[in-house]
Amino acid sequence: MRDAYHEELDSIGDSLVEMARLVGSAIGRATTAMLDADLNLAESVIAADEKVDALQRDLETKAINLLARQQPVATDLRIVVTSLRMSADLERSGDLAQHVAKVARLRYPESAVPRDLHATILEMGQLAQRLMAKTGEILITKDVDLALQLEQDDDAIDLLHRTLFQHLMDDRWKHGIETAVDVTLLGRYYERFADHAVSVARRVVYLVTGDYADEVDPATAAAAAAGSEEAPAEEA
Amino acid sequence: MRDAYHEELDSIGDSLVEMARLVGSAIGRATTAMLDADLNLAESVIAADEKVDALQRDLETKAINLLARQQPVATDLRIVVTSLRMSADLERSGDLAQHVAKVARLRYPESAVPRDLHATILEMGQLAQRLMAKTGEILITKDVDLALQLEQDDDAIDLLHRTLFQHLMDDRWKHGIETAVDVTLLGRYYERFADHAVSVARRVVYLVTGDYADEVDPATAAAAAAGSEEAPAEEA
């Protein structure tokens, strides 16, 4: 009986790792789809999000069954409850990757991103993907140090986000309003994606150390650290 | 013992209702702060979000204690788990109201919203506030019919969101990029706020009827219903 129990607990952990893998891949492919104006790739990212949603539903069912039948307490109980919240973060990250892909689809055959912003957006996409890969690793290894490193990657994304806004606010912006709207939303999607990855990593820290690191909202913390009152998007 | 148990369960429900009340008030006041460029009001909304965050933390603690000590099964278990997710939705709604207030603060003494968009934004704010008030009522009454009505209010917000985008994309837009960025983000904040309210209401329906209404992402459903492939923000 006890073995089945730990198998169920492991299975929940495996689902989280798989979700992180899928959404990390999705944000990378969505970024490529957008920069290359690759419609097929965009469609494939959009369709693949269903897999992430299904994993979350399964995880929720598994968690509720485990709570009902095994009635875990103490650490195991916290693991199950926290897993539910982590799965919500990961599911939402998947939505955000899908949003990027939908912007790509909407602007096809053009790229939604003007040429002079490709490098910034590419870097945001790569950082977001790397952040999520690390989150997946943290879910497996419970490596608290790696989780704390993640904050730096998140700061790097915030910095890129700010760069994006400086471009937008520059008087020489020549790409019109539609592109400004696209770039504003894309910046927010990447930033929120990173927030969710960091949030998952913080919950792992909390499970391992018992510290309520997750009480701090990543976006708020980052904005406060960066003194970003000047950039409304950082408040997002 | 059984009485203490139901008291704890009720207390979780009360916290959700109180959170809905606070964030409903917050989005209304944030909207006023923005349209009237009222800095004090904006600051008060920003500060008040701490109360919502504290309620969520308390709720989470209460839920975990209840799970550990009372080990509920069946419906009660689903209520507790679903309450955790609803509290996350409400906490996030509070963040979004706070984001609106921060835009107001950022642009003070100007209003972030140009005069010709005041009516649209005011209506979005009022609808968002009404939606959340109804969600609070649904949390108390478990009124499934009212929960289904909420979808229409959500459609109305999506429609206003689209109106906002038409203004933005109009060749006669004369408010510059900075304002376009603000309006893009504000539109998204209101839309996400409404999504979270609808999500909470759907979870109530699910608890009452056992129907997995919450498997459908509100934003996706609304976007699909409105055929909004033409407006990227609707994908948000």
XYZ file of C-alpha atoms in Angstrom:
472
model
C 0.000 0.000 0.000
C 2.756 2.348 1.005
C 4.528 1.590 -2.291
C 1.525 2.475 -4.405
C 1.375 5.695 -2.445
C 4.910 6.725 -3.271
C 4.379 5.696 -6.855
C 1.434 8.086 -7.013
C 3.465 10.864 -5.440
C 6.288 10.255 -7.919
C 3.835 10.216 -10.771
C 2.656 13.713 -9.816
C 6.270 14.867 -9.794
C 6.863 13.277 -13.188
C 3.876 15.129 -14.624
C 5.272 18.444 -13.413
C 8.635 17.699 -15.018
C 6.937 16.740 -18.269
C 4.829 19.902 -18.223
C 7.950 22.024 -17.703
C 9.640 20.221 -20.596
C 6.677 20.802 -22.914
C 6.192 24.476 -22.108
C 9.932 25.170 -22.294
C 9.962 23.665 -25.760
C 6.789 25.573 -26.657
C 8.193 29.018 -25.795
C 11.331 28.289 -27.812
C 9.397 27.099 -30.839
C 6.866 29.929 -30.565
C 9.730 32.428 -30.623
C 11.216 30.820 -33.731
C 7.784 30.729 -35.362
C 7.374 34.425 -34.727
C 10.806 35.580 -35.818
C 10.824 33.364 -38.928
C 7.111 33.893 -39.646
C 6.777 30.106 -39.766
C 3.064 29.361 -39.866
C 3.365 25.582 -39.575
C 5.532 25.850 -36.514
C 3.119 28.366 -34.963
C 0.190 26.011 -35.576
C 2.094 23.140 -34.065
C 2.808 25.135 -30.886
C -0.841 26.185 -30.661
C -2.050 22.599 -31.035
C 0.522 21.179 -28.626
C -0.815 23.205 -25.699
C -3.685 20.729 -25.405
C -1.128 18.188 -24.203
C -0.102 20.501 -21.363
C -3.726 21.120 -20.398
C -4.388 17.378 -20.365
C -1.368 16.787 -18.143
C -2.656 19.356 -15.703
C -6.104 17.785 -15.573
C -4.541 14.370 -14.990
C -2.301 15.759 -12.290
C -5.255 17.332 -10.523
C -7.182 14.065 -10.626
C -4.182 12.160 -9.324
C -3.677 14.670 -6.528
C -7.294 14.566 -5.416
C -7.341 10.773 -5.508
C -4.164 10.632 -3.506
C -5.509 13.056 -0.917
C -8.733 11.098 -0.654
C -7.292 7.607 -0.469
C -3.928 8.082 1.219
C -4.642 11.156 3.370
C -1.042 12.321 3.493
C 0.055 14.660 6.275
C 2.997 16.950 6.952
C 5.556 17.164 4.147
C 3.734 14.848 1.767
C 0.567 16.883 2.128
C 2.488 20.064 1.348
C 4.037 18.391 -1.676
C 0.627 17.495 -3.071
C -0.937 20.899 -2.429
C 2.111 22.722 -3.783
C 2.143 20.468 -6.852
C -1.372 21.604 -7.632
C -0.234 25.206 -7.574
C 2.893 24.457 -9.599
C 0.799 22.710 -12.224
C -1.366 25.832 -12.494
C 1.777 27.923 -13.068
C 3.016 25.542 -15.733
C -0.349 25.339 -17.451
C -0.459 29.131 -17.579
C 3.082 29.220 -19.016
C 1.831 26.968 -21.766
C -0.967 29.426 -22.505
C 1.571 32.227 -22.747
C 3.734 30.279 -25.209
C 0.558 29.651 -27.181
C -0.213 33.404 -27.149
C 3.204 34.096 -28.688
C 2.485 31.519 -31.388
C -0.920 33.097 -32.031
C 0.667 36.493 -32.588
C 2.981 34.765 -35.086
C -0.007 33.215 -36.844
C -1.941 36.476 -36.841
C 0.831 38.419 -38.569
C 1.830 35.698 -41.030
C 3.307 36.025 -43.670
C 4.926 39.001 -41.952
C 6.936 38.646 -38.763
C 5.171 40.390 -35.875
C 8.523 41.708 -34.714
C 10.428 44.357 -36.660
C 13.925 43.385 -37.740
C 15.704 45.719 -35.300
C 13.989 44.002 -32.353
C 14.660 40.421 -33.483
C 17.793 40.084 -31.360
C 16.036 41.307 -28.204
C 13.022 39.052 -28.696
C 15.231 36.101 -29.594
C 17.171 36.619 -26.392
C 13.971 36.871 -24.345
C 12.720 33.650 -25.919
C 15.980 31.835 -25.273
C 16.177 33.065 -21.696
C 12.573 32.062 -21.070
C 13.258 28.613 -22.485
C 16.409 28.244 -20.402
C 14.613 29.398 -17.277
C 11.971 26.758 -17.769
C 14.599 24.091 -18.474
C 16.249 24.964 -15.168
C 12.887 24.845 -13.434
C 12.420 21.341 -14.811
C 15.840 20.398 -13.475
C 15.012 21.906 -10.075
C 11.822 19.856 -9.983
C 13.942 16.726 -10.453
C 16.985 17.563 -8.322
C 15.381 19.857 -5.683
C 18.542 21.928 -6.085
C 17.909 25.016 -3.953
C 21.035 26.824 -5.166
C 19.969 26.472 -8.758
C 16.554 27.800 -7.783
C 18.131 30.905 -6.318
C 20.216 31.409 -9.486
C 16.980 31.536 -11.395
C 16.291 34.961 -9.948
C 19.235 36.297 -11.939
C 17.879 34.888 -15.170
C 14.588 36.491 -14.318
C 16.350 39.827 -13.763
C 17.930 39.428 -17.198
C 14.474 38.995 -18.738
C 13.215 42.069 -16.919
C 16.161 44.002 -18.300
C 15.373 42.866 -21.841
C 11.761 43.784 -21.249
C 12.878 47.260 -20.277
C 15.047 47.464 -23.415
C 11.979 46.598 -25.453
C 10.096 49.444 -23.806
C 12.891 51.895 -24.454
C 12.625 51.002 -28.138
C 8.890 51.532 -28.028
C 9.133 54.886 -26.292
C 11.934 56.115 -28.529
C 10.836 59.039 -30.668
C 12.372 57.301 -33.641
C 9.959 54.356 -33.390
C 8.817 53.943 -36.972
C 6.864 50.692 -36.929
C 3.440 52.106 -36.183
C 0.853 51.364 -33.550
C -0.097 47.814 -34.539
C 3.480 46.642 -34.121
C 3.795 48.614 -30.892
C 0.757 46.763 -29.553
C 2.182 43.408 -30.640
C 5.550 44.130 -29.083
C 3.932 45.365 -25.857
C 1.944 42.154 -25.507
C 4.840 39.911 -26.524
C 7.064 41.550 -23.923
C 4.450 40.872 -21.319
C 4.003 37.240 -22.388
C 7.713 36.517 -21.985
C 7.886 38.328 -18.680
C 4.875 36.480 -17.268
C 6.236 33.172 -18.590
C 9.458 33.805 -16.688
C 7.503 34.794 -13.570
C 5.687 31.467 -13.608
C 8.931 29.526 -14.032
C 10.447 31.395 -11.083
C 7.289 30.854 -9.071
C 7.549 27.072 -9.562
C 11.211 27.119 -8.558
C 10.356 29.130 -5.443
C 7.759 26.608 -4.440
C 10.397 23.875 -4.685
C 12.619 25.948 -2.371
C 9.714 26.301 -0.001
C 9.102 22.574 0.032
C 12.769 21.833 0.671
C 13.544 24.558 3.206
C 10.139 25.426 4.625
C 10.782 29.080 3.755
C 7.840 30.904 2.322
C 9.856 32.241 -0.603
C 6.689 32.043 -2.654
C 5.000 34.706 -0.597
C 6.856 37.255 -2.645
C 5.292 37.852 -6.012
C 8.116 37.491 -8.550
C 6.904 40.394 -10.701
C 6.547 42.690 -7.729
C 9.909 41.699 -6.323
C 11.627 42.218 -9.665
C 9.906 45.550 -10.210
C 10.820 46.716 -6.734
C 14.426 45.637 -7.197
C 14.703 47.383 -10.523
C 12.893 50.518 -9.333
C 10.834 50.171 -12.445
C 8.202 52.761 -11.691
C 9.218 54.317 -14.974
C 8.158 51.335 -17.019
C 4.530 50.365 -16.585
C 5.089 47.021 -18.228
C 7.313 45.986 -15.366
C 4.300 46.279 -13.148
C 2.507 43.771 -15.303
C -15.013 17.847 16.453
C -17.293 17.661 13.487
C -18.497 21.195 14.283
C -15.015 22.647 14.372
C -14.502 20.993 11.016
C -17.457 22.701 9.397
C -16.463 25.951 10.998
C -13.073 25.652 9.328
C -14.673 24.851 6.001
C -16.987 27.860 6.350
C -14.086 30.043 7.309
C -12.346 29.155 4.036
C -15.514 30.088 2.174
C -15.739 33.377 4.070
C -12.183 34.236 3.105
C -12.981 33.706 -0.565
C -16.020 35.972 -0.321
C -13.971 38.626 1.434
C -11.222 38.380 -1.191
C -13.808 38.804 -3.968
C -15.234 41.835 -2.165
C -11.816 43.450 -1.777
C -10.652 42.893 -5.353
C -14.014 44.012 -6.771
C -13.683 47.239 -4.830
C -10.032 47.537 -5.890
C -10.720 47.359 -9.617
C -13.468 49.973 -9.301
C -11.287 52.354 -7.313
C -8.276 51.751 -9.558
C -10.391 52.705 -12.564
C -11.541 55.919 -10.874
C -7.969 56.690 -9.839
C -6.849 56.324 -13.417
C -9.613 58.288 -15.101
C -9.513 61.095 -12.519
C -5.710 60.982 -12.139
C -6.257 60.663 -8.388
C -2.890 59.817 -6.884
C -4.117 59.253 -3.319
C -6.744 56.824 -4.481
C -4.172 54.999 -6.628
C -1.812 54.691 -3.646
C -4.611 53.402 -1.480
C -5.468 50.675 -4.022
C -1.806 49.701 -4.316
C -1.420 49.463 -0.535
C -4.687 47.576 -0.038
C -3.539 44.633 -2.140
C -1.454 43.457 0.815
C -4.727 42.624 2.572
C -5.736 40.349 -0.296
C -2.365 38.627 -0.292
C -2.611 38.089 3.467
C -6.079 36.579 3.091
C -4.751 34.166 0.519
C -1.889 33.080 2.732
C -4.283 32.562 5.639
C -6.627 30.608 3.436
C -3.827 28.365 2.270
C -2.737 27.708 5.843
C -6.302 26.962 6.909
C -6.776 24.614 3.950
C -3.595 22.680 4.637
C -4.410 22.403 8.334
C -7.878 21.200 7.534
C -6.562 18.616 5.074
C -4.008 17.408 7.596
C -6.229 17.243 10.647
C -9.660 16.435 9.263
C -8.717 14.494 6.145
C -11.880 15.306 4.242
C -12.953 13.085 1.364
C -15.372 13.309 -1.559
C -17.166 16.661 -1.881
C -15.470 18.328 1.068
C -12.073 17.429 -0.306
C -12.998 18.920 -3.668
C -14.229 22.059 -1.935
C -10.918 22.529 -0.162
C -8.776 21.864 -3.229
C -10.969 24.043 -5.424
C -10.889 26.812 -2.809
C -7.119 26.856 -3.065
C -7.380 27.405 -6.800
C -10.099 30.022 -6.442
C -7.976 31.906 -3.942
C -5.137 31.959 -6.466
C -7.512 33.441 -9.064
C -8.689 36.093 -6.636
C -5.195 36.942 -5.496
C -4.177 37.402 -9.128
C -7.217 39.630 -9.750
C -5.995 41.793 -6.901
C -2.606 42.070 -8.601
C -4.307 43.175 -11.802
C -6.312 45.871 -10.016
C -3.041 46.979 -8.463
C -1.423 47.116 -11.926
C -4.191 49.469 -13.092
C -3.560 51.676 -10.064
C 0.170 51.650 -10.790
C -0.423 52.888 -14.322
C -2.516 55.686 -12.787
C 0.322 56.551 -10.400
C 2.913 56.399 -13.150
C 1.107 58.901 -15.375
C 0.024 61.254 -12.592
C -0.776 64.182 -12.845
C -1.953 63.180 -16.308
C -4.591 60.540 -16.836
C -3.111 57.489 -18.576
C -6.215 57.256 -20.713
C -7.006 59.861 -23.392
C -10.335 61.606 -23.019
C -11.977 59.875 -25.992
C -11.356 56.464 -24.401
C -12.600 57.369 -20.928
C -16.089 56.018 -21.544
C -14.790 52.666 -22.814
C -12.361 52.227 -19.938
C -14.969 53.343 -17.402
C -17.348 50.732 -18.771
C -14.664 48.043 -18.643
C -13.920 48.970 -15.045
C -17.575 48.932 -14.046
C -18.208 45.627 -15.798
C -15.149 44.098 -14.177
C -16.304 45.301 -10.775
C -19.839 43.979 -11.370
C -18.489 40.649 -12.549
C -16.489 40.268 -9.369
C -19.473 41.306 -7.231
C -21.512 38.572 -8.906
C -18.712 36.104 -8.339
C -18.820 37.004 -4.646
C -22.558 36.419 -4.646
C -22.114 33.081 -6.405
C -19.578 32.045 -3.775
C -22.241 32.699 -1.119
C -25.373 31.423 -2.858
C -23.861 28.711 -5.118
C -26.282 30.032 -7.735
C -25.408 28.123 -10.897
C -27.715 30.188 -13.127
C -26.019 33.392 -12.048
C -22.672 31.771 -12.765
C -23.759 31.012 -16.300
C -24.953 34.608 -16.775
C -21.446 35.713 -15.956
C -20.304 34.456 -19.335
C -22.356 37.212 -20.965
C -20.738 39.885 -18.847
C -17.420 38.427 -19.849
C -18.424 38.615 -23.515
C -19.297 42.278 -22.958
C -15.809 42.918 -21.612
C -14.268 41.142 -24.579
C -16.330 43.351 -26.864
C -15.113 46.497 -25.096
C -11.590 45.158 -25.309
C -12.048 44.811 -29.060
C -13.403 48.370 -29.248
C -10.270 49.553 -27.497
C -8.168 47.787 -30.085
C -10.105 49.294 -32.937
C -9.317 52.716 -31.500
C -5.663 51.794 -31.240
C -5.469 50.495 -34.797
C -7.381 53.420 -36.231
C -5.216 55.525 -38.541
C -6.481 58.592 -36.733
C -4.893 57.497 -33.423
C -3.160 60.653 -32.287
C -2.072 59.861 -28.732
C 1.357 58.485 -29.496
C 3.078 55.258 -28.615
C 3.360 55.660 -24.866
C -0.387 55.977 -24.502
C -0.901 53.110 -26.948
C 1.284 50.920 -24.727
C -0.627 51.984 -21.607
C -3.988 51.336 -23.226
C -2.828 47.953 -24.549
C -1.758 46.861 -21.083
C -4.828 48.303 -19.373
C -7.101 46.463 -21.769
C -5.305 43.286 -20.980
C -5.515 43.847 -17.211
C -9.294 44.254 -17.334
C -9.716 41.280 -19.587
C -7.591 39.033 -17.375
C -9.370 40.312 -14.278
C -12.687 39.283 -15.820
C -11.238 35.906 -16.822
C -10.276 35.200 -13.235
C -13.729 36.186 -11.960
C -15.339 33.863 -14.498
C -12.885 31.129 -13.613
C -13.913 31.313 -9.942
C -17.591 31.203 -10.885
C -16.956 28.176 -13.092
C -15.290 26.373 -10.253
C -18.379 26.956 -8.128
C -20.490 25.441 -10.905
C -18.153 22.500 -11.006
C -18.432 21.973 -7.261
C -22.217 22.147 -7.393
C -22.871 20.151 -10.549
C -19.736 18.047 -10.890
C -19.342 19.366 -14.437
C -15.803 20.207 -15.399
C -16.774 23.646 -16.683
C -13.384 24.840 -15.513
C -11.575 22.681 -18.006
C -12.331 25.337 -20.576
C -10.022 28.282 -20.313
C -12.246 31.374 -20.177
C -9.970 33.428 -22.410
C -9.745 30.690 -25.004
C -13.458 30.052 -24.932
C -14.263 33.739 -25.261
C -11.751 34.185 -28.059
C -13.105 31.165 -29.896
C -16.684 32.353 -29.466
C -15.844 35.809 -30.742
C -13.698 34.526 -33.595
C -11.125 36.967 -32.412
C -8.176 35.747 -34.444
C -8.000 39.277 -35.792
C -7.253 40.846 -32.438
C -4.110 39.554 -30.785
C -5.117 40.978 -27.429
C -8.066 38.619 -27.335
C -5.588 35.805 -27.285
C -4.108 37.228 -24.135
